[in-house]
Amino acid sequence: VPPHPADQKEYLIADNGGQQMISISDAFIKESLFNRRVEEKSKDLFFTPLGWHHSNLDLLREENGEKQAMERLLSANHNHMLALLQQLLYSESLSLSWRDIIVPVVCQVVQTVRPDVKNRDDDMDIRQFVHVKKIPGGKKFDSMMVNGFVCTKNIVHKKMNFCIKNPKILLLKCSIEYLYREETKFTCIDPIVRQEREFLKNYVQRIVDVRPTLVLVEKTVAHIAQELLLEHGITLVTNVKPVSVGILRGVRAVRL
């Protein structure tokens, strides 16, 4: 946002008892906004900018016009955002009441999502880090930002805990089933049932030893294993999409 001619100011800086006129240029404002290490490129200046990556205006300096420029920039940005949002709402035939809901959520997203361009080579476009999820039911005022991963899946049993704070998650790509492969032979079913139960009991015990509170399985889980997990107070979700498992693996930094 170029400064208005009436708002341009010059600052007096004492230098060995004398005074010297220094004006703020557009290049300086641009560098202050987009570069965190401006001081290395501005050694000829008598002052160095703190950097506009700070969200707190109190941390910006007034003597070099940094704070005033940031205030004007934020004001212009907010007005532009409201105008653009109003245009989008009109084009989608939505009520303007959505503006009071969308603006706080968007501001919270912008303050939360911080791409690391320098160290992780992230893209500055934060839209790839944000996913909009629509859930049936509720009211529009229930819209909120969730700092984490969101997917829509049902737990396998209504008695399992569906609200877990700080869960310990176990991700499984395999199924939890007993596979009896001798399909060409006639045999009594009772030993097979006992073998299945014993196999699943040992399998579930290995899961319990890890002490998870939530188990996400990419494939299916036998009914006996579901009942055993319920007895141990472990919540189970089955048929989780591989994409969701991959995202969770990256978010939680776990191994499958």
Short mmCIF file of C-alpha atoms in Angstrom, two decimals:
data_model
loop_
_atom_site.label_atom_id
_atom_site.label_comp_id
_atom_site.label_asym_id
_atom_site.label_seq_id
_atom_site.Cartn_x
_atom_site.Cartn_y
_atom_site.Cartn_z
CA VAL A 1 0.00 0.00 0.00
CA PRO A 2 1.79 3.16 -1.14
CA PRO A 3 1.74 5.94 1.43
CA HIS A 4 -0.42 8.98 0.86
CA PRO A 5 1.69 12.10 0.14
CA ALA A 6 0.09 13.89 3.09
CA ASP A 7 1.09 11.04 5.41
CA GLN A 8 4.77 10.94 4.40
CA LYS A 9 7.02 12.05 7.22
CA GLU A 10 10.67 12.75 7.75
CA TYR A 11 12.49 11.91 10.95
CA LEU A 12 15.27 13.74 12.71
CA ILE A 13 18.12 11.66 14.06
CA ALA A 14 20.90 13.19 16.13
CA ASP A 15 24.40 12.52 14.87
CA ASN A 16 27.25 14.01 16.93
CA GLY A 17 25.12 16.91 18.04
CA GLY A 18 23.81 17.65 14.56
CA GLN A 19 20.60 16.75 12.84
CA GLN A 20 20.10 14.84 9.62
CA MET A 21 16.93 14.40 7.56
CA ILE A 22 15.98 10.78 6.76
CA SER A 23 12.85 9.79 4.86
CA ILE A 24 11.20 6.37 4.67
CA SER A 25 11.13 4.97 1.16
CA ASP A 26 8.76 2.45 -0.37
CA ALA A 27 11.66 0.04 -0.73
CA PHE A 28 12.32 0.21 3.00
CA ILE A 29 8.65 -0.55 3.77
CA LYS A 30 8.71 -3.45 1.32
CA GLU A 31 11.86 -4.87 2.87
CA SER A 32 10.43 -4.50 6.38
CA LEU A 33 7.35 -6.47 5.37
CA PHE A 34 8.84 -9.36 3.44
CA ASN A 35 12.34 -9.79 4.82
CA ARG A 36 13.20 -10.85 8.35
CA ARG A 37 16.87 -9.96 8.02
CA VAL A 38 16.64 -6.47 6.59
CA GLU A 39 19.40 -5.23 8.84
CA GLU A 40 21.94 -7.12 6.74
CA LYS A 41 20.75 -5.29 3.63
CA SER A 42 20.34 -1.87 5.27
CA LYS A 43 23.67 -1.21 6.93
CA ASP A 44 23.74 2.30 5.50
CA LEU A 45 20.64 3.26 7.49
CA PHE A 46 20.83 4.84 10.95
CA PHE A 47 18.11 2.49 12.17
CA THR A 48 17.06 -1.05 11.31
CA PRO A 49 13.51 -2.41 11.16
CA LEU A 50 12.36 -5.03 13.60
CA GLY A 51 10.45 -6.93 10.92
CA TRP A 52 6.72 -7.05 10.24
CA HIS A 53 6.43 -10.77 10.79
CA HIS A 54 5.56 -9.82 14.37
CA SER A 55 1.79 -9.81 14.97
CA ASN A 56 2.07 -7.56 18.01
CA LEU A 57 2.07 -3.89 17.03
CA ASP A 58 3.66 -2.98 20.36
CA LEU A 59 6.86 -4.69 19.20
CA LEU A 60 7.20 -2.40 16.18
CA ARG A 61 9.13 0.86 16.36
CA GLU A 62 7.55 4.26 16.07
CA GLU A 63 10.69 6.31 15.49
CA ASN A 64 11.23 4.88 11.98
CA GLY A 65 7.54 4.79 10.98
CA GLU A 66 7.35 1.01 11.13
CA LYS A 67 4.34 0.90 13.44
CA GLN A 68 2.39 3.56 11.54
CA ALA A 69 3.02 1.83 8.21
CA MET A 70 1.91 -1.50 9.68
CA GLU A 71 -1.31 0.02 11.06
CA ARG A 72 -2.16 1.50 7.68
CA LEU A 73 -1.35 -1.78 5.95
CA LEU A 74 -3.52 -3.80 8.34
CA SER A 75 -6.41 -1.38 7.91
CA ALA A 76 -6.21 -1.51 4.12
CA ASN A 77 -5.89 -5.29 4.19
CA HIS A 78 -8.95 -5.65 6.44
CA ASN A 79 -11.08 -3.41 4.23
CA HIS A 80 -9.99 -5.28 1.12
CA MET A 81 -10.78 -8.62 2.77
CA LEU A 82 -14.30 -7.51 3.72
CA ALA A 83 -14.98 -6.22 0.21
CA LEU A 84 -13.72 -9.43 -1.38
CA LEU A 85 -15.71 -11.58 1.05
CA GLN A 86 -18.88 -9.59 0.38
CA GLN A 87 -18.39 -10.09 -3.36
CA LEU A 88 -17.93 -13.85 -2.91
CA LEU A 89 -21.03 -14.12 -0.72
CA TYR A 90 -23.09 -12.28 -3.33
CA SER A 91 -21.81 -14.54 -6.12
CA GLU A 92 -22.76 -17.66 -4.13
CA SER A 93 -26.15 -16.20 -3.09
CA LEU A 94 -25.28 -16.46 0.59
CA SER A 95 -26.40 -14.21 3.41
CA LEU A 96 -24.06 -11.45 4.57
CA SER A 97 -24.45 -12.84 8.08
CA TRP A 98 -21.77 -15.38 7.10
CA ARG A 99 -19.28 -12.51 7.15
CA ASP A 100 -19.32 -12.33 10.96
CA ILE A 101 -18.58 -16.06 11.08
CA ILE A 102 -15.97 -16.37 8.35
CA VAL A 103 -13.80 -13.37 9.24
CA PRO A 104 -12.83 -14.50 12.80
CA VAL A 105 -12.12 -18.04 11.59
CA VAL A 106 -9.98 -16.80 8.70
CA CYS A 107 -8.01 -14.49 10.99
CA GLN A 108 -7.41 -17.37 13.39
CA VAL A 109 -6.20 -19.58 10.53
CA VAL A 110 -3.78 -16.91 9.30
CA GLN A 111 -2.34 -16.50 12.79
CA THR A 112 -2.02 -20.27 13.28
CA VAL A 113 -0.65 -21.53 9.96
CA ARG A 114 2.95 -20.37 9.60
CA PRO A 115 4.75 -21.88 6.58
CA ASP A 116 8.47 -22.35 7.14
CA VAL A 117 9.80 -21.21 3.78
CA LYS A 118 13.41 -20.91 4.92
CA ASN A 119 13.99 -24.22 6.69
CA ARG A 120 11.34 -26.57 5.25
CA ASP A 121 10.86 -24.99 1.82
CA ASP A 122 7.11 -24.64 2.42
CA ASP A 123 4.90 -22.83 -0.03
CA MET A 124 3.75 -19.38 1.05
CA ASP A 125 0.22 -20.27 -0.11
CA ILE A 126 -1.34 -21.60 3.11
CA ARG A 127 -4.37 -23.06 1.32
CA GLN A 128 -2.56 -26.37 0.91
CA PHE A 129 -2.34 -26.60 4.72
CA VAL A 130 -6.03 -25.77 5.28
CA HIS A 131 -8.98 -28.07 4.60
CA VAL A 132 -12.62 -27.02 4.81
CA LYS A 133 -14.82 -29.78 6.21
CA LYS A 134 -18.63 -29.68 6.08
CA ILE A 135 -20.43 -31.73 8.74
CA PRO A 136 -24.23 -32.27 8.58
CA GLY A 137 -26.27 -30.75 11.39
CA GLY A 138 -25.59 -27.93 13.78
CA LYS A 139 -25.75 -24.20 13.12
CA LYS A 140 -23.50 -21.92 11.15
CA PHE A 141 -22.35 -20.26 14.38
CA ASP A 142 -20.83 -23.64 15.32
CA SER A 143 -18.17 -23.11 12.63
CA MET A 144 -14.71 -23.22 14.12
CA MET A 145 -11.07 -23.83 13.36
CA VAL A 146 -9.49 -27.08 14.51
CA ASN A 147 -5.72 -27.02 14.82
CA GLY A 148 -5.04 -30.56 13.67
CA PHE A 149 -6.41 -33.27 11.35
CA VAL A 150 -10.16 -33.82 10.84
CA CYS A 151 -11.89 -36.79 9.19
CA THR A 152 -15.42 -38.16 9.42
CA LYS A 153 -15.52 -41.73 10.74
CA ASN A 154 -17.77 -43.63 13.15
CA ILE A 155 -16.54 -45.76 16.02
CA VAL A 156 -17.43 -49.43 15.75
CA HIS A 157 -19.37 -49.64 19.03
CA LYS A 158 -21.65 -47.08 20.64
CA LYS A 159 -20.28 -47.93 24.10
CA MET A 160 -16.76 -46.92 23.13
CA ASN A 161 -15.51 -43.52 24.22
CA PHE A 162 -16.12 -41.03 21.42
CA CYS A 163 -14.57 -37.99 23.13
CA ILE A 164 -10.89 -38.46 23.97
CA LYS A 165 -8.61 -35.63 25.07
CA ASN A 166 -4.93 -36.02 24.12
CA PRO A 167 -5.39 -39.55 22.72
CA LYS A 168 -2.59 -42.04 22.28
CA ILE A 169 -3.17 -43.27 18.73
CA LEU A 170 -2.18 -46.60 17.21
CA LEU A 171 -2.27 -46.81 13.40
CA LEU A 172 -2.61 -50.22 11.72
CA LYS A 173 -2.47 -50.82 7.97
CA CYS A 174 -3.37 -54.50 8.33
CA SER A 175 -6.65 -56.13 9.30
CA ILE A 176 -7.31 -57.79 12.65
CA GLU A 177 -8.74 -61.14 11.59
CA TYR A 178 -8.04 -64.86 11.80
CA LEU A 179 -7.48 -66.32 8.33
CA TYR A 180 -8.10 -70.06 8.02
CA ARG A 181 -6.58 -71.17 4.70
CA GLU A 182 -7.45 -74.90 4.52
CA GLU A 183 -10.63 -74.27 2.55
CA THR A 184 -10.50 -77.52 0.51
CA LYS A 185 -10.73 -79.84 3.52
CA PHE A 186 -13.71 -80.84 5.63
CA THR A 187 -13.07 -80.25 9.31
CA CYS A 188 -14.90 -79.65 12.55
CA ILE A 189 -15.72 -75.99 13.14
CA ASP A 190 -15.29 -76.02 16.92
CA PRO A 191 -11.46 -76.21 16.88
CA ILE A 192 -11.37 -73.42 14.29
CA VAL A 193 -13.55 -71.19 16.48
CA ARG A 194 -11.28 -71.84 19.47
CA GLN A 195 -8.19 -71.14 17.38
CA GLU A 196 -9.71 -67.91 16.11
CA ARG A 197 -10.58 -66.69 19.57
CA GLU A 198 -7.15 -67.57 20.95
CA PHE A 199 -5.39 -65.89 18.01
CA LEU A 200 -7.44 -62.70 18.33
CA LYS A 201 -7.01 -62.66 22.10
CA ASN A 202 -3.23 -62.71 21.71
CA TYR A 203 -3.41 -60.11 18.94
CA VAL A 204 -5.49 -57.74 21.06
CA GLN A 205 -3.20 -58.28 24.04
CA ARG A 206 -0.27 -57.07 21.94
CA ILE A 207 -2.28 -53.94 21.17
CA VAL A 208 -3.19 -53.46 24.82
CA ASP A 209 0.48 -53.71 25.82
CA VAL A 210 1.15 -50.55 23.77
CA ARG A 211 -1.55 -48.79 25.85
CA PRO A 212 -3.32 -46.82 23.11
CA THR A 213 -6.60 -45.02 23.73
CA LEU A 214 -7.56 -44.94 20.04
CA VAL A 215 -6.86 -47.54 17.35
CA LEU A 216 -7.29 -46.63 13.68
CA VAL A 217 -7.29 -49.60 11.30
CA GLU A 218 -7.07 -49.20 7.55
CA LYS A 219 -8.91 -52.49 6.95
CA THR A 220 -11.46 -54.64 8.78
CA VAL A 221 -11.52 -55.99 12.35
CA ALA A 222 -13.16 -59.22 13.48
CA HIS A 223 -16.15 -58.93 15.80
CA ILE A 224 -14.37 -60.86 18.56
CA ALA A 225 -11.46 -58.42 18.45
CA GLN A 226 -13.90 -55.49 18.63
CA GLU A 227 -15.46 -56.89 21.80
CA LEU A 228 -12.06 -57.51 23.38
CA LEU A 229 -10.94 -53.93 22.64
CA LEU A 230 -14.18 -52.65 24.16
CA GLU A 231 -13.47 -54.61 27.34
CA HIS A 232 -10.08 -52.87 27.61
CA GLY A 233 -11.62 -49.42 27.09
CA ILE A 234 -9.96 -48.84 23.70
CA THR A 235 -11.84 -46.94 21.01
CA LEU A 236 -11.70 -48.51 17.55
CA VAL A 237 -12.22 -47.01 14.09
CA THR A 238 -12.08 -49.28 11.03
CA ASN A 239 -11.86 -48.85 7.25
CA VAL A 240 -9.86 -45.65 7.52
CA LYS A 241 -8.78 -44.35 4.13
CA PRO A 242 -5.07 -44.77 3.32
CA VAL A 243 -4.86 -41.02 2.62
CA SER A 244 -6.13 -40.25 6.12
CA VAL A 245 -3.70 -42.74 7.65
CA GLY A 246 -0.84 -41.13 5.75
CA ILE A 247 -1.79 -37.64 6.91
CA LEU A 248 -2.12 -38.79 10.51
CA ARG A 249 1.24 -40.48 10.25
CA GLY A 250 2.81 -37.19 9.20
CA VAL A 251 0.95 -35.09 11.77
CA ARG A 252 1.68 -37.34 14.71
CA ALA A 253 5.17 -38.35 13.49
CA VAL A 254 4.50 -42.06 14.07
CA ARG A 255 5.49 -45.28 12.38
CA LEU A 256 3.02 -47.81 10.98
#
